[in-house]
Amino acid sequence: MSGADVTVLRTPRRRRDASLLTLGLFAAIAAALLPIFSVIAAGPWVAGAVLTTAGVLAAGLLVRLARLPAIVASIAEIVVGAALLTAIFGRTTSVLLVIPTPGTFATVPRLLDAAAEEIRVGVAPVEPETGLAFLLVSAIAGLAIVLDHVVLTARMPLLAGVGLVAVSLIPTIAIPSEVDVAAFVLLAAALLFLLRVDTRARTSAPERVRSPRPFGVSATALGVAAVAVIVAIVATPLLPQPGLRFATGGTGGVGTTINPNLELGNDLRQPREVDVLTVRTTAPTAPYLRAVTLSTFDGSVWQPDSSDTVPVPADGPVFDPPGVDGDITLADWATTVTVDQLDSPWLPVPYPASTVTGLTGDWLGMPQNRTVVTRAGSTRDQVYEVQANVPRPTLEQIRARPTGGPGVDQSLTALPADVPAAIGDTAREITAGAQTPYDQLLALQTWFRSSSFRYSLDAPVDAGFDGAGLDAVADFLQVKAGYCVHYASAFAVMARTLGIPSRIVIGYLPGTASSIPQQGGTEYTVSSSQLHAWPETYFEGIGWVPFEPTNSLGVPTNFASGSTGGGGDAPTAPGQDAAAPDAAPSVAPSQAERGDIDAQGGGGVAGAQDGSRWLAPVIVLLALLVVGAVPAVVRLVRRRRRLAAARAGDPVAAWTALQEDAVDLGIPAPGAESPRAFAARLVAEHGAGADDVDLLREAVERSSYAGDAVDPARGPALAAAVERVRATLAARMSGGRRVLARVLPRALVVRPGTATSAPERETVP
């Protein structure tokens, strides 16, 4: 038996090493999963995951201590894992709490569907219910079974480390944030512990011919680990990020979805635009469509609102009429929305919606913010009509109203204690001459839409403030270039520094009007590039009033005076709830137009936007080619090192190089087979040259039994013999086998003399 295997544990030392490896693996899995708490809230599922993982690993260890084959250990782990999952999630349909029945297995698809829905509609950190908890515990148990086989059977702890590092990076990739240093240190310590135990087991095990450790699997795993980490860090930003993702289904083609986070930059920078929906309205101009509101701000992240819900009836109102003062006029407008390539649980609706009809599936309304959501359906292919009761105050009426009011939650004006002084100072400086809260907000909107600011998708990335937190707001106010997220967050934060309740809305800008008149109102087309964020503020007796600070986009809020008759004009502004425009609504600029906007401001982004159409696919392709070449490169480097040692006169290095060449070509090299038997098989069955094979065999036998030292004089002959034997063996193989030996060399994962090469046989001195 090779010293690299403890599948059958026949000595106390090996049993102890196996126990330590199991303990180290448990610690490594726990450390790798610590970062997941940034996206999944801790709860009872954690205890289930710990219990299941410990049970699975303990079952495998007990089987090995009983000296049973490795396959029995894997089967035992699967059985124990299934029993524990049944005890935790399927007790009501089980026998004796741990034995699953057909009814138990029938619940699994429902649990997975529930988990998928929780992931789809959840906001990090998600508080998992039964479905997501089942998925998490099952996945962790499965990971434990696989890694137990890799570490204790295949004896490749560094390769297991690659998987654990990848798992630990997933939360950071899903929601871009700093790496959890403490968790990374714990993971590194656990992996070092595994390596220490594994190395000690190898060096202390008896063997006839010991493979030189420096050129073993460690180099392979280190290479793969390095590339995996580099690809995870470099290639991940090229992929669609949370906020707007590409999806399939429905009528076919590419679709989008809405994620309730202010991470819209990568989505707006996507070079390809798709039409997501069309709008037909009786209103004078197209309304903004809102999907999600965000009110809670901790200084780093705006959290989406969640509250009690009510079912959306087939007919009749979902929400009560807006609670406005009696002197405020309400206008009734009907809007029909036809969804195409939008796959989202959040329904885009004009504000303030009262009735929503025509939906298929189960939908829920949130009275707190008048949004509509589903927990089991999608907006895809929906056609629905929204009736909105829109407040139409005059300029005099809104100037006379205070912001806030007795029923307004204090959290709507709350800010962290560490707000940069420059933000509040700037807000007070801009609004110094304003007489009313409305005048203050109008001054802020005018300032943001002035020529000193410019719309830019790339300036925040280049300057390193692509976010919505306080630091990003401060940097944005200094650079004065950004996109809707920066304008909306800066406006909302500055409003709160003035004591004005504010929140942010995610939805869509008004679309582009159709050139063909449509019966029942004008039709507008909304594209994926019109995904937008804007701020709202609350006025007593009127409600939430939107503002549009984003330079060059949308409709700036501006009310007409009642004394001039303007109060009777139909208002149109973000959300269409209170404002009357001073110009026709604009739409989101196309990619080329965005480039022009940046170029006018000195950003020079137009060429970058055009280049992004081909740059990203090329980079991804190159990354895939690099990753695909890693095994061949690692194997080539290791083989050259072995041959260099052979040329220096090391017979063990020459013999090991011969064994690895054979394994690459599909020829087994079991540890139970002596060098003489292996050499005879190469000659008799595979046509290797007898003289070359005998030269290598005699050299390694003298080294093993007679203790001959390294002889530099015979080194060139040994290396040349290895090359000739490989060429002879390869010549007798098919072309496909030769290519596979080069591209995916088996010797990287199937080391000569391990249990994976052939059944082992214990050798004890």
mmCIF file of N, CA and C in Angstrom, residues 93-175:
data_model
loop_
_atom_site.group_PDB
_atom_site.id
_atom_site.type_symbol
_atom_site.label_atom_id
_atom_site.label_comp_id
_atom_site.label_asym_id
_atom_site.label_seq_id
_atom_site.Cartn_x
_atom_site.Cartn_y
_atom_site.Cartn_z
ATOM 1 N N THR A 93 -43.789 12.420 7.710
ATOM 2 C CA THR A 93 -44.040 11.375 6.707
ATOM 3 C C THR A 93 -43.074 10.212 6.840
ATOM 4 N N SER A 94 -42.272 10.183 7.902
ATOM 5 C CA SER A 94 -41.227 9.168 8.044
ATOM 6 C C SER A 94 -41.699 8.014 8.910
ATOM 7 N N VAL A 95 -40.866 6.985 8.947
ATOM 8 C CA VAL A 95 -41.048 5.849 9.844
ATOM 9 C C VAL A 95 -39.960 5.923 10.904
ATOM 10 N N LEU A 96 -40.358 5.935 12.152
ATOM 11 C CA LEU A 96 -39.422 6.022 13.269
ATOM 12 C C LEU A 96 -38.577 7.296 13.202
ATOM 13 N N LEU A 97 -39.142 8.325 12.624
ATOM 14 C CA LEU A 97 -38.547 9.666 12.544
ATOM 15 C C LEU A 97 -37.370 9.785 11.577
ATOM 16 N N VAL A 98 -36.681 8.696 11.254
ATOM 17 C CA VAL A 98 -35.459 8.802 10.452
ATOM 18 C C VAL A 98 -35.515 8.009 9.151
ATOM 19 N N ILE A 99 -36.527 7.192 8.962
ATOM 20 C CA ILE A 99 -36.611 6.376 7.751
ATOM 21 C C ILE A 99 -37.567 7.049 6.771
ATOM 22 N N PRO A 100 -37.062 7.535 5.638
ATOM 23 C CA PRO A 100 -37.945 8.222 4.693
ATOM 24 C C PRO A 100 -38.877 7.247 3.992
ATOM 25 N N THR A 101 -40.052 7.747 3.647
ATOM 26 C CA THR A 101 -41.052 6.975 2.909
ATOM 27 C C THR A 101 -41.274 7.640 1.559
ATOM 28 N N PRO A 102 -42.021 6.999 0.671
ATOM 29 C CA PRO A 102 -42.348 7.681 -0.602
ATOM 30 C C PRO A 102 -42.963 9.057 -0.385
ATOM 31 N N GLY A 103 -43.752 9.193 0.681
ATOM 32 C CA GLY A 103 -44.316 10.508 0.974
ATOM 33 C C GLY A 103 -43.252 11.528 1.324
ATOM 34 N N THR A 104 -42.195 11.056 1.984
ATOM 35 C CA THR A 104 -41.091 11.962 2.318
ATOM 36 C C THR A 104 -40.399 12.460 1.061
ATOM 37 N N PHE A 105 -40.114 11.538 0.146
ATOM 38 C CA PHE A 105 -39.462 11.945 -1.101
ATOM 39 C C PHE A 105 -40.361 12.850 -1.937
ATOM 40 N N ALA A 106 -41.677 12.670 -1.808
ATOM 41 C CA ALA A 106 -42.606 13.503 -2.583
ATOM 42 C C ALA A 106 -42.579 14.952 -2.130
ATOM 43 N N THR A 107 -42.164 15.193 -0.870
ATOM 44 C CA THR A 107 -42.109 16.575 -0.388
ATOM 45 C C THR A 107 -40.865 17.321 -0.867
ATOM 46 N N VAL A 108 -39.865 16.598 -1.348
ATOM 47 C CA VAL A 108 -38.610 17.243 -1.744
ATOM 48 C C VAL A 108 -38.817 18.251 -2.873
ATOM 49 N N PRO A 109 -39.519 17.919 -3.974
ATOM 50 C CA PRO A 109 -39.723 18.935 -5.018
ATOM 51 C C PRO A 109 -40.415 20.191 -4.501
ATOM 52 N N ARG A 110 -41.375 20.023 -3.599
ATOM 53 C CA ARG A 110 -42.062 21.200 -3.064
ATOM 54 C C ARG A 110 -41.113 22.058 -2.227
ATOM 55 N N LEU A 111 -40.256 21.391 -1.458
ATOM 56 C CA LEU A 111 -39.283 22.145 -0.671
ATOM 57 C C LEU A 111 -38.306 22.902 -1.571
ATOM 58 N N LEU A 112 -37.864 22.266 -2.649
ATOM 59 C CA LEU A 112 -36.928 22.924 -3.567
ATOM 60 C C LEU A 112 -37.600 24.083 -4.290
ATOM 61 N N ASP A 113 -38.873 23.921 -4.673
ATOM 62 C CA ASP A 113 -39.601 25.024 -5.300
ATOM 63 C C ASP A 113 -39.733 26.197 -4.334
ATOM 64 N N ALA A 114 -40.039 25.881 -3.082
ATOM 65 C CA ALA A 114 -40.145 26.940 -2.079
ATOM 66 C C ALA A 114 -38.803 27.637 -1.876
ATOM 67 N N ALA A 115 -37.715 26.850 -1.888
ATOM 68 C CA ALA A 115 -36.388 27.446 -1.738
ATOM 69 C C ALA A 115 -36.070 28.373 -2.899
ATOM 70 N N ALA A 116 -36.395 27.934 -4.114
ATOM 71 C CA ALA A 116 -36.136 28.772 -5.290
ATOM 72 C C ALA A 116 -36.911 30.078 -5.205
ATOM 73 N N GLU A 117 -38.126 30.015 -4.715
ATOM 74 C CA GLU A 117 -38.927 31.224 -4.594
ATOM 75 C C GLU A 117 -38.371 32.155 -3.519
ATOM 76 N N GLU A 118 -37.913 31.580 -2.410
ATOM 77 C CA GLU A 118 -37.307 32.404 -1.364
ATOM 78 C C GLU A 118 -36.065 33.123 -1.888
ATOM 79 N N ILE A 119 -35.271 32.417 -2.670
ATOM 80 C CA ILE A 119 -34.070 33.032 -3.235
ATOM 81 C C ILE A 119 -34.442 34.122 -4.229
ATOM 82 N N ARG A 120 -35.498 33.869 -5.002
ATOM 83 C CA ARG A 120 -35.881 34.817 -6.059
ATOM 84 C C ARG A 120 -36.418 36.122 -5.498
ATOM 85 N N VAL A 121 -37.219 36.039 -4.445
ATOM 86 C CA VAL A 121 -37.853 37.253 -3.923
ATOM 87 C C VAL A 121 -37.163 37.778 -2.675
ATOM 88 N N GLY A 122 -36.222 37.015 -2.120
ATOM 89 C CA GLY A 122 -35.609 37.418 -0.869
ATOM 90 C C GLY A 122 -34.603 38.532 -1.046
ATOM 91 N N VAL A 123 -34.346 39.233 0.043
ATOM 92 C CA VAL A 123 -33.373 40.312 0.084
ATOM 93 C C VAL A 123 -32.343 39.968 1.154
ATOM 94 N N ALA A 124 -31.086 40.035 0.778
ATOM 95 C CA ALA A 124 -30.022 39.679 1.719
ATOM 96 C C ALA A 124 -29.999 40.641 2.907
ATOM 97 N N PRO A 125 -29.805 40.086 4.114
ATOM 98 C CA PRO A 125 -29.699 38.662 4.439
ATOM 99 C C PRO A 125 -31.077 38.006 4.551
ATOM 100 N N VAL A 126 -31.280 36.950 3.778
ATOM 101 C CA VAL A 126 -32.557 36.252 3.745
ATOM 102 C C VAL A 126 -32.733 35.441 5.028
ATOM 103 N N GLU A 127 -33.920 35.503 5.601
ATOM 104 C CA GLU A 127 -34.250 34.647 6.741
ATOM 105 C C GLU A 127 -34.910 33.387 6.194
ATOM 106 N N PRO A 128 -34.187 32.275 6.138
ATOM 107 C CA PRO A 128 -34.694 31.090 5.434
ATOM 108 C C PRO A 128 -35.878 30.454 6.140
ATOM 109 N N GLU A 129 -36.875 30.112 5.342
ATOM 110 C CA GLU A 129 -37.977 29.304 5.832
ATOM 111 C C GLU A 129 -37.646 27.838 5.548
ATOM 112 N N THR A 130 -38.642 26.953 5.644
ATOM 113 C CA THR A 130 -38.350 25.516 5.582
ATOM 114 C C THR A 130 -37.688 25.116 4.270
ATOM 115 N N GLY A 131 -38.185 25.639 3.141
ATOM 116 C CA GLY A 131 -37.638 25.239 1.850
ATOM 117 C C GLY A 131 -36.177 25.593 1.701
ATOM 118 N N LEU A 132 -35.820 26.849 1.966
ATOM 119 C CA LEU A 132 -34.428 27.277 1.830
ATOM 120 C C LEU A 132 -33.545 26.605 2.872
ATOM 121 N N ALA A 133 -34.079 26.398 4.078
ATOM 122 C CA ALA A 133 -33.295 25.698 5.103
ATOM 123 C C ALA A 133 -32.969 24.277 4.660
ATOM 124 N N PHE A 134 -33.944 23.593 4.059
ATOM 125 C CA PHE A 134 -33.699 22.236 3.555
ATOM 126 C C PHE A 134 -32.616 22.247 2.481
ATOM 127 N N LEU A 135 -32.691 23.196 1.561
ATOM 128 C CA LEU A 135 -31.689 23.276 0.500
ATOM 129 C C LEU A 135 -30.302 23.520 1.079
ATOM 130 N N LEU A 136 -30.195 24.423 2.046
ATOM 131 C CA LEU A 136 -28.896 24.734 2.634
ATOM 132 C C LEU A 136 -28.302 23.524 3.354
ATOM 133 N N VAL A 137 -29.091 22.893 4.212
ATOM 134 C CA VAL A 137 -28.580 21.757 4.986
ATOM 135 C C VAL A 137 -28.224 20.602 4.060
ATOM 136 N N SER A 138 -29.058 20.353 3.052
ATOM 137 C CA SER A 138 -28.765 19.271 2.100
ATOM 138 C C SER A 138 -27.493 19.544 1.323
ATOM 139 N N ALA A 139 -27.319 20.784 0.870
ATOM 140 C CA ALA A 139 -26.124 21.123 0.103
ATOM 141 C C ALA A 139 -24.864 20.990 0.951
ATOM 142 N N ILE A 140 -24.933 21.419 2.193
ATOM 143 C CA ILE A 140 -23.763 21.320 3.068
ATOM 144 C C ILE A 140 -23.441 19.859 3.358
ATOM 145 N N ALA A 141 -24.475 19.032 3.571
ATOM 146 C CA ALA A 141 -24.241 17.606 3.791
ATOM 147 C C ALA A 141 -23.616 16.960 2.558
ATOM 148 N N GLY A 142 -24.126 17.310 1.374
ATOM 149 C CA GLY A 142 -23.534 16.782 0.146
ATOM 150 C C GLY A 142 -22.092 17.211 -0.021
ATOM 151 N N LEU A 143 -21.798 18.472 0.304
ATOM 152 C CA LEU A 143 -20.419 18.957 0.238
ATOM 153 C C LEU A 143 -19.526 18.162 1.185
ATOM 154 N N ALA A 144 -20.029 17.859 2.366
ATOM 155 C CA ALA A 144 -19.240 17.090 3.340
ATOM 156 C C ALA A 144 -18.928 15.695 2.816
ATOM 157 N N ILE A 145 -19.894 15.049 2.170
ATOM 158 C CA ILE A 145 -19.667 13.698 1.639
ATOM 159 C C ILE A 145 -18.593 13.721 0.554
ATOM 160 N N VAL A 146 -18.702 14.694 -0.355
ATOM 161 C CA VAL A 146 -17.727 14.779 -1.450
ATOM 162 C C VAL A 146 -16.330 15.065 -0.915
ATOM 163 N N LEU A 147 -16.226 16.048 -0.022
ATOM 164 C CA LEU A 147 -14.905 16.409 0.492
ATOM 165 C C LEU A 147 -14.317 15.316 1.366
ATOM 166 N N ASP A 148 -15.152 14.564 2.074
ATOM 167 C CA ASP A 148 -14.647 13.436 2.856
ATOM 168 C C ASP A 148 -13.974 12.419 1.945
ATOM 169 N N HIS A 149 -14.571 12.178 0.784
ATOM 170 C CA HIS A 149 -13.961 11.241 -0.173
ATOM 171 C C HIS A 149 -12.643 11.806 -0.711
ATOM 172 N N VAL A 150 -12.639 13.108 -1.017
ATOM 173 C CA VAL A 150 -11.429 13.722 -1.575
ATOM 174 C C VAL A 150 -10.283 13.691 -0.561
ATOM 175 N N VAL A 151 -10.590 13.982 0.698
ATOM 176 C CA VAL A 151 -9.538 14.104 1.706
ATOM 177 C C VAL A 151 -9.099 12.743 2.243
ATOM 178 N N LEU A 152 -10.035 11.869 2.591
ATOM 179 C CA LEU A 152 -9.673 10.633 3.276
ATOM 180 C C LEU A 152 -9.528 9.433 2.354
ATOM 181 N N THR A 153 -10.118 9.480 1.172
ATOM 182 C CA THR A 153 -9.954 8.363 0.241
ATOM 183 C C THR A 153 -8.922 8.694 -0.832
ATOM 184 N N ALA A 154 -9.152 9.803 -1.571
ATOM 185 C CA ALA A 154 -8.201 10.200 -2.613
ATOM 186 C C ALA A 154 -6.972 10.879 -2.033
ATOM 187 N N ARG A 155 -7.063 11.309 -0.774
ATOM 188 C CA ARG A 155 -5.951 11.944 -0.059
ATOM 189 C C ARG A 155 -5.407 13.152 -0.805
ATOM 190 N N MET A 156 -6.312 14.069 -1.154
ATOM 191 C CA MET A 156 -5.909 15.303 -1.822
ATOM 192 C C MET A 156 -6.522 16.490 -1.079
ATOM 193 N N PRO A 157 -6.040 16.814 0.112
ATOM 194 C CA PRO A 157 -6.638 17.897 0.900
ATOM 195 C C PRO A 157 -6.535 19.264 0.237
ATOM 196 N N LEU A 158 -5.467 19.491 -0.539
ATOM 197 C CA LEU A 158 -5.358 20.789 -1.196
ATOM 198 C C LEU A 158 -6.414 20.945 -2.287
ATOM 199 N N LEU A 159 -6.725 19.847 -2.966
ATOM 200 C CA LEU A 159 -7.781 19.921 -3.966
ATOM 201 C C LEU A 159 -9.120 20.197 -3.288
ATOM 202 N N ALA A 160 -9.336 19.612 -2.117
ATOM 203 C CA ALA A 160 -10.532 19.935 -1.341
ATOM 204 C C ALA A 160 -10.522 21.402 -0.940
ATOM 205 N N GLY A 161 -9.345 21.923 -0.654
ATOM 206 C CA GLY A 161 -9.238 23.336 -0.301
ATOM 207 C C GLY A 161 -9.689 24.256 -1.415
ATOM 208 N N VAL A 162 -9.455 23.853 -2.679
ATOM 209 C CA VAL A 162 -9.925 24.662 -3.810
ATOM 210 C C VAL A 162 -11.439 24.822 -3.747
ATOM 211 N N GLY A 163 -12.128 23.705 -3.526
ATOM 212 C CA GLY A 163 -13.580 23.768 -3.438
ATOM 213 C C GLY A 163 -14.052 24.604 -2.270
ATOM 214 N N LEU A 164 -13.395 24.482 -1.129
ATOM 215 C CA LEU A 164 -13.800 25.253 0.042
ATOM 216 C C LEU A 164 -13.545 26.746 -0.147
ATOM 217 N N VAL A 165 -12.433 27.098 -0.776
ATOM 218 C CA VAL A 165 -12.173 28.514 -1.056
ATOM 219 C C VAL A 165 -13.242 29.072 -1.996
ATOM 220 N N ALA A 166 -13.612 28.286 -3.018
ATOM 221 C CA ALA A 166 -14.662 28.735 -3.939
ATOM 222 C C ALA A 166 -15.986 28.941 -3.212
ATOM 223 N N VAL A 167 -16.326 28.007 -2.321
ATOM 224 C CA VAL A 167 -17.569 28.137 -1.548
ATOM 225 C C VAL A 167 -17.532 29.392 -0.684
ATOM 226 N N SER A 168 -16.407 29.661 -0.051
ATOM 227 C CA SER A 168 -16.310 30.827 0.829
ATOM 228 C C SER A 168 -16.389 32.135 0.064
ATOM 229 N N LEU A 169 -16.046 32.121 -1.242
ATOM 230 C CA LEU A 169 -16.088 33.347 -2.039
ATOM 231 C C LEU A 169 -17.462 33.636 -2.619
ATOM 232 N N ILE A 170 -18.352 32.645 -2.645
ATOM 233 C CA ILE A 170 -19.657 32.835 -3.282
ATOM 234 C C ILE A 170 -20.426 34.004 -2.691
ATOM 235 N N PRO A 171 -20.561 34.135 -1.352
ATOM 236 C CA PRO A 171 -21.311 35.277 -0.826
ATOM 237 C C PRO A 171 -20.718 36.619 -1.211
ATOM 238 N N THR A 172 -19.381 36.713 -1.207
ATOM 239 C CA THR A 172 -18.731 37.960 -1.576
ATOM 240 C C THR A 172 -18.983 38.299 -3.033
ATOM 241 N N ILE A 173 -19.068 37.269 -3.884
ATOM 242 C CA ILE A 173 -19.341 37.494 -5.300
ATOM 243 C C ILE A 173 -20.799 37.877 -5.513
ATOM 244 N N ALA A 174 -21.702 37.210 -4.778
ATOM 245 C CA ALA A 174 -23.134 37.475 -4.949
ATOM 246 C C ALA A 174 -23.484 38.893 -4.547
ATOM 247 N N ILE A 175 -22.961 39.343 -3.408
ATOM 248 C CA ILE A 175 -23.185 40.708 -2.951
ATOM 249 C C ILE A 175 -21.816 41.322 -2.719
#
